[in-house]
Short mmCIF file of C-alpha atoms in Angstrom, two decimals:
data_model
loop_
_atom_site.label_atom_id
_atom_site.label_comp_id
_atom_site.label_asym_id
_atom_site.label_seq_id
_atom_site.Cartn_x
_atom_site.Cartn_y
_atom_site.Cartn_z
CA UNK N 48 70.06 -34.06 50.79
CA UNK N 49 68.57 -37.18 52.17
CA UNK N 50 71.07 -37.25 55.33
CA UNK N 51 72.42 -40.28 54.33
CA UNK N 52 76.17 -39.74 53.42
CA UNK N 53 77.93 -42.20 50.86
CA UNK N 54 81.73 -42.04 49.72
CA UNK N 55 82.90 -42.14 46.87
CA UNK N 56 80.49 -40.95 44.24
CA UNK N 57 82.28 -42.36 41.71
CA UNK N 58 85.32 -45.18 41.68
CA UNK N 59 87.10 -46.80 38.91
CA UNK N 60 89.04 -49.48 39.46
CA UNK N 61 90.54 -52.40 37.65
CA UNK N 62 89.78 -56.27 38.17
CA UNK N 63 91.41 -58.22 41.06
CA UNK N 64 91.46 -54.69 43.39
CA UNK N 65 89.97 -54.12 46.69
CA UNK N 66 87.44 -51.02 47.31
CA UNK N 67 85.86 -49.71 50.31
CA UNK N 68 82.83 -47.82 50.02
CA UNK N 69 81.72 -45.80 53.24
CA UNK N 70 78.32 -44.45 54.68
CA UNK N 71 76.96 -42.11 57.44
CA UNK N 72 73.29 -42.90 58.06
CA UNK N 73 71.19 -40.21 58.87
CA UNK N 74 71.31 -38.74 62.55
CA UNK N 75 69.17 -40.78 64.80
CA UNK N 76 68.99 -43.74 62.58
CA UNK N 77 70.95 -47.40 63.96
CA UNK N 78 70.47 -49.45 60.80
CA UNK N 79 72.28 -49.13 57.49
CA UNK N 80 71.15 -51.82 54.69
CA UNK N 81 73.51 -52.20 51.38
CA UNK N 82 72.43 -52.28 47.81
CA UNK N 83 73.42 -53.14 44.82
CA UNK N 84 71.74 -51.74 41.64
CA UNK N 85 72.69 -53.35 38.17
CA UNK N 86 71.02 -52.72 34.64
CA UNK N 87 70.52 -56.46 34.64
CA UNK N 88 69.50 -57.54 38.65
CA UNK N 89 67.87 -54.73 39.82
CA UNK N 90 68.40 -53.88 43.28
CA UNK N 91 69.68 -56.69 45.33
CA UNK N 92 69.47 -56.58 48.91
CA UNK N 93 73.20 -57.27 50.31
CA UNK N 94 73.29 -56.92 54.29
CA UNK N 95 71.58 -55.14 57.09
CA UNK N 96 73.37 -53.71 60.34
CA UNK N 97 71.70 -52.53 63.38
CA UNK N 98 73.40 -51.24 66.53
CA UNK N 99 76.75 -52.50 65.14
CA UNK N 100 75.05 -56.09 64.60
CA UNK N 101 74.71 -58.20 61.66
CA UNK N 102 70.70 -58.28 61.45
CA UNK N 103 70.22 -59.80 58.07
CA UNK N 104 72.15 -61.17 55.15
CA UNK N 105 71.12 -61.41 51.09
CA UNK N 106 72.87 -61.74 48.59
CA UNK N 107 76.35 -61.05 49.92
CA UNK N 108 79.44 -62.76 47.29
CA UNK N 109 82.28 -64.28 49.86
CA UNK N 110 84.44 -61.87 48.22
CA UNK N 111 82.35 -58.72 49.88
CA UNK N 112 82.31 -57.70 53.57
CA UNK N 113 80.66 -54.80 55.59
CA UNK N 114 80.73 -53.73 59.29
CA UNK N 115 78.92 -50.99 61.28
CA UNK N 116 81.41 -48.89 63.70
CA UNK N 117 80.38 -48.11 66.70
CA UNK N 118 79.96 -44.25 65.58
CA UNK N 119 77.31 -46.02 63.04
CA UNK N 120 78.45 -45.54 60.03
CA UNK N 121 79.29 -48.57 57.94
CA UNK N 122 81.85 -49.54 55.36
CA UNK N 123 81.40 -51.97 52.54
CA UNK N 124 84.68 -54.11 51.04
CA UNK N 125 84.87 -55.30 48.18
CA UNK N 126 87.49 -57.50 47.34
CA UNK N 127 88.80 -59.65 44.02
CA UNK N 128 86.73 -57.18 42.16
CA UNK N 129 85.44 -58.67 38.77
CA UNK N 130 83.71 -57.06 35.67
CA UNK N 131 80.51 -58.20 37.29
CA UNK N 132 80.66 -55.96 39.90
CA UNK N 133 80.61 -52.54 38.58
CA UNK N 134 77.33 -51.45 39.51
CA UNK N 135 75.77 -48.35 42.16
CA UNK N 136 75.90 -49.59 45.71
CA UNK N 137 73.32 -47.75 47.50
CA UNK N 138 73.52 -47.28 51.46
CA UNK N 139 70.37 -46.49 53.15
CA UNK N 140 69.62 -46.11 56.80
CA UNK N 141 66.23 -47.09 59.31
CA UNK N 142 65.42 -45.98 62.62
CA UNK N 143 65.31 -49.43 63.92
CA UNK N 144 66.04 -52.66 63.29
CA UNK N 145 62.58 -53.21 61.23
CA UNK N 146 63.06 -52.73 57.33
CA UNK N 147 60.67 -50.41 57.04
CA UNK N 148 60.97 -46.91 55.32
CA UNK N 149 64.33 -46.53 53.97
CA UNK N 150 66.07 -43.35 53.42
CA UNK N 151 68.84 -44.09 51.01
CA UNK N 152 71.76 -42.26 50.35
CA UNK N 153 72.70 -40.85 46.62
CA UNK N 154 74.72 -44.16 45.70
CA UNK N 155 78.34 -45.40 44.91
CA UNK N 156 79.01 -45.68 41.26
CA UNK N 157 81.74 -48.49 40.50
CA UNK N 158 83.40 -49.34 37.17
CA UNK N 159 85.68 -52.37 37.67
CA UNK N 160 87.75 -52.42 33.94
CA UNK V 309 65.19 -63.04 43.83
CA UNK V 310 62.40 -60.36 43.49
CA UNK V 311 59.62 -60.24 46.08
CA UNK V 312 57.77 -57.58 43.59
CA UNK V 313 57.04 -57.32 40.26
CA UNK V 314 56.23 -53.78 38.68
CA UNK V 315 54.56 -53.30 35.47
CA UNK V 316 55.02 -52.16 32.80
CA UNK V 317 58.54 -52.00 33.03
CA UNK V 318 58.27 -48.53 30.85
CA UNK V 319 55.42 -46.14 30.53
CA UNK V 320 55.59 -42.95 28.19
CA UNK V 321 52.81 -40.27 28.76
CA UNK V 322 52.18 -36.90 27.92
CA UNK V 323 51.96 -34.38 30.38
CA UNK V 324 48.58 -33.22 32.43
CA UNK V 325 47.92 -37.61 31.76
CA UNK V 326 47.38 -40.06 34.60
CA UNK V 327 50.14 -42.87 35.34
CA UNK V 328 49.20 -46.15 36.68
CA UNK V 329 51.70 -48.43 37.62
CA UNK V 330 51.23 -51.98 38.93
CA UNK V 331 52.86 -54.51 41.62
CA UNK V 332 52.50 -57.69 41.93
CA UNK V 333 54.29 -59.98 44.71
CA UNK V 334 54.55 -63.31 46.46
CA UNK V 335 54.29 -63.73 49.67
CA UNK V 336 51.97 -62.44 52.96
CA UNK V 337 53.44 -58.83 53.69
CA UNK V 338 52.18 -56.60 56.50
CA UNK V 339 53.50 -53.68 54.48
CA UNK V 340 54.14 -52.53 50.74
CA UNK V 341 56.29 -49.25 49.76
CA UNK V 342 56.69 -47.37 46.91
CA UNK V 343 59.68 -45.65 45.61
CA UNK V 344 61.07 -43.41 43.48
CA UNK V 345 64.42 -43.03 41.88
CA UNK V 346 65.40 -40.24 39.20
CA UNK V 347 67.91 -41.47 36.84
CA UNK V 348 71.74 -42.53 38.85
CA UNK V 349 70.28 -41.34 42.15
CA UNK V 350 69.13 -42.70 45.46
CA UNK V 351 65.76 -43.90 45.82
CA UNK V 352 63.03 -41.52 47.68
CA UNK V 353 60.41 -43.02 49.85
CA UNK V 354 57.27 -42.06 48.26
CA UNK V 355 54.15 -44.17 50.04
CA UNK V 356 53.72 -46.94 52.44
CA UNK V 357 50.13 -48.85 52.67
CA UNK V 358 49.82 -51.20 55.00
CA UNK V 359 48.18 -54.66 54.93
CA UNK V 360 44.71 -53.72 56.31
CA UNK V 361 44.81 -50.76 54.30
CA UNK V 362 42.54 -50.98 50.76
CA UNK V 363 43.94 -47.40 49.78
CA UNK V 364 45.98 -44.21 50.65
CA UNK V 365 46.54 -40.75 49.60
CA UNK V 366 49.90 -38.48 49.31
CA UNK V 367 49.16 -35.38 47.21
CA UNK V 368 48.83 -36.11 43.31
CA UNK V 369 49.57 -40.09 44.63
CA UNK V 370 47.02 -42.87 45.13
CA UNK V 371 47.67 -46.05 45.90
CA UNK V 372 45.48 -49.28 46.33
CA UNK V 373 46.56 -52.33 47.60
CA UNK V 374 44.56 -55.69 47.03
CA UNK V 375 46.12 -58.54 49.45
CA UNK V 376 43.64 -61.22 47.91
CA UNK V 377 45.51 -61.15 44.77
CA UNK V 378 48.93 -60.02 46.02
CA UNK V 379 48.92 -56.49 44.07
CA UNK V 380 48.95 -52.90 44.47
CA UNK V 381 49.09 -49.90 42.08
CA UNK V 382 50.12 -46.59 42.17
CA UNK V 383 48.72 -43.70 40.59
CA UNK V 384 50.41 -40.36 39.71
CA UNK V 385 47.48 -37.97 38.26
CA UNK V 386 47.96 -34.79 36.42
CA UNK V 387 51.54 -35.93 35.63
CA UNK V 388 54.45 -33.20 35.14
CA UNK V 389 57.35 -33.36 33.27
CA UNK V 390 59.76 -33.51 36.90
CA UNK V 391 57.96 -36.99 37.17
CA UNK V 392 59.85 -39.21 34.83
CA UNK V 393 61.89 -41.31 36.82
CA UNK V 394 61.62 -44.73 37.84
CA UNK V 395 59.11 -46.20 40.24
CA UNK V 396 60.14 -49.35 42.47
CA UNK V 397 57.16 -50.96 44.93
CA UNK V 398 58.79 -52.71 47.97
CA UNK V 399 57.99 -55.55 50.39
CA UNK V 400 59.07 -56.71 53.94
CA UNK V 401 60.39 -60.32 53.73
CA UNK V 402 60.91 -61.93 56.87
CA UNK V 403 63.44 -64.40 57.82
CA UNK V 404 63.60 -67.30 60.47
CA UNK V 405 64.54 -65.76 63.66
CA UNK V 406 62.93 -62.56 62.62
CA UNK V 407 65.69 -60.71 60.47
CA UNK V 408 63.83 -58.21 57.68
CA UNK V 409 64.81 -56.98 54.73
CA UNK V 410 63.30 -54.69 52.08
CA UNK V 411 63.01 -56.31 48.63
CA UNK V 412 62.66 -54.33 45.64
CA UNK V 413 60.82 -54.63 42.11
CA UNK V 414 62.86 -53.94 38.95
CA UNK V 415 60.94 -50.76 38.69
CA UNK V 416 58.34 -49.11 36.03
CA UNK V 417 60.72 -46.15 34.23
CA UNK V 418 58.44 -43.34 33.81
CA UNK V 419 58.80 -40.81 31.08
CA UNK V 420 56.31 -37.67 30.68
CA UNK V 421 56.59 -35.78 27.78
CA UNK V 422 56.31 -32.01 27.65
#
């Protein structure tokens, strides 16, 4: 158990729906960073949070949100979900607002059918 | 798009073998990580070598970073069969204003036969 917590583990869903994935960092940690992990990308950086900031943005779709809660953990939306999308979204969470080691959390698998 | 580049993208050994596994990437770091993710699960921080490091040690791990041609390998010795997974080396990128993020290879999937 890497202290990072991510819910679901596993989601199916069908195109157009909305999701929301949700993540505890580890104790002690303020930044969460979101992943997303396709056969065909590789893991693409989505969006950083520190302290309840917005600290750094990558390749985010319009149709996908986030937010860190004041209690730190974070929620991802996804919205207008296409085929595309099904992929793990990983959560992982830093002491500070520095990426450097990453402990990630065990992932959120989506199908979108 | 990907900062690093692992090769080979798959390596099959037998066990008690070595496993070398290469990264190459684009820009100045100060940093370069190494992962490690077994098959559907979250990635575990292996190694972290920093710029004006040459090498480092963890264990059965060595890894060697060479900033004049933008590489750095890792090395698994006397592999075991609980090492197949896949291995992902990791760089800082830095934005304007001074945002980070971690950017990740497509990995080297690791498979050590019994």
């Amino acid at each position: 158990d890497s202290g990072v917590t991510q819910t679901p583990k596993h989601l199916i869903t069908a195109t157009g729906q909305r999701v929301t994935l949700r993540c505890s960092p580890r104790s002690g940690d303020l930044s969460v960073y979101w992943y997303q992990q396709s056969l065909d990308q590789g893991l693409q950086f989505l969006i950083q949070y520190y302290n309840g900031e917005e600290r750094a943005k990558g390749n985010i779709l319009e149709r996908f949100s986030a937010q860190q809660f004041p209690d730190l953990h974070s929620e991802l939306n996804l919205s207008s979900l296409e085929l595309g999308d099904s992929a793990l979204y990983f959560c992982a969470s830093s002491l500070d607002s520095g990426a450097n080691v990453l402990t990630f959390g065990a992932g959120s698998r989506l199908t979108v059918l | 798009s990907q900062q690093g580049e692992e090769d080979p993208q798959a390596l099959s050994i037998q066990e008690g073998e070595n496993a070398t596994m290469n990264c190459s990437y684009k820009t100045s770091i100060n940093n370069l990580q190494w992962y490690r993710q077994n098959s559907g699960r979250g990635l575990v921080h292996l190694i972290l070598i920093r710029s004006n490091e040459r090498e480092k040690h963890s264990g059965r791990l060595r890894v060697t970073l060479d900033t004049s041609k933008k590489s750095s390998s890792l090395l698994i010795t006397a592999s075991r069969a609980a090492d197949t997974a896949s291995y992902f080396c990791a760089t800082r990128q830095i934005f304007q204003g001074g945002s980070e993020k971690l950017v990740f290879g497509k990995g080297t999937k690791l498979t050590v036969n019994p």
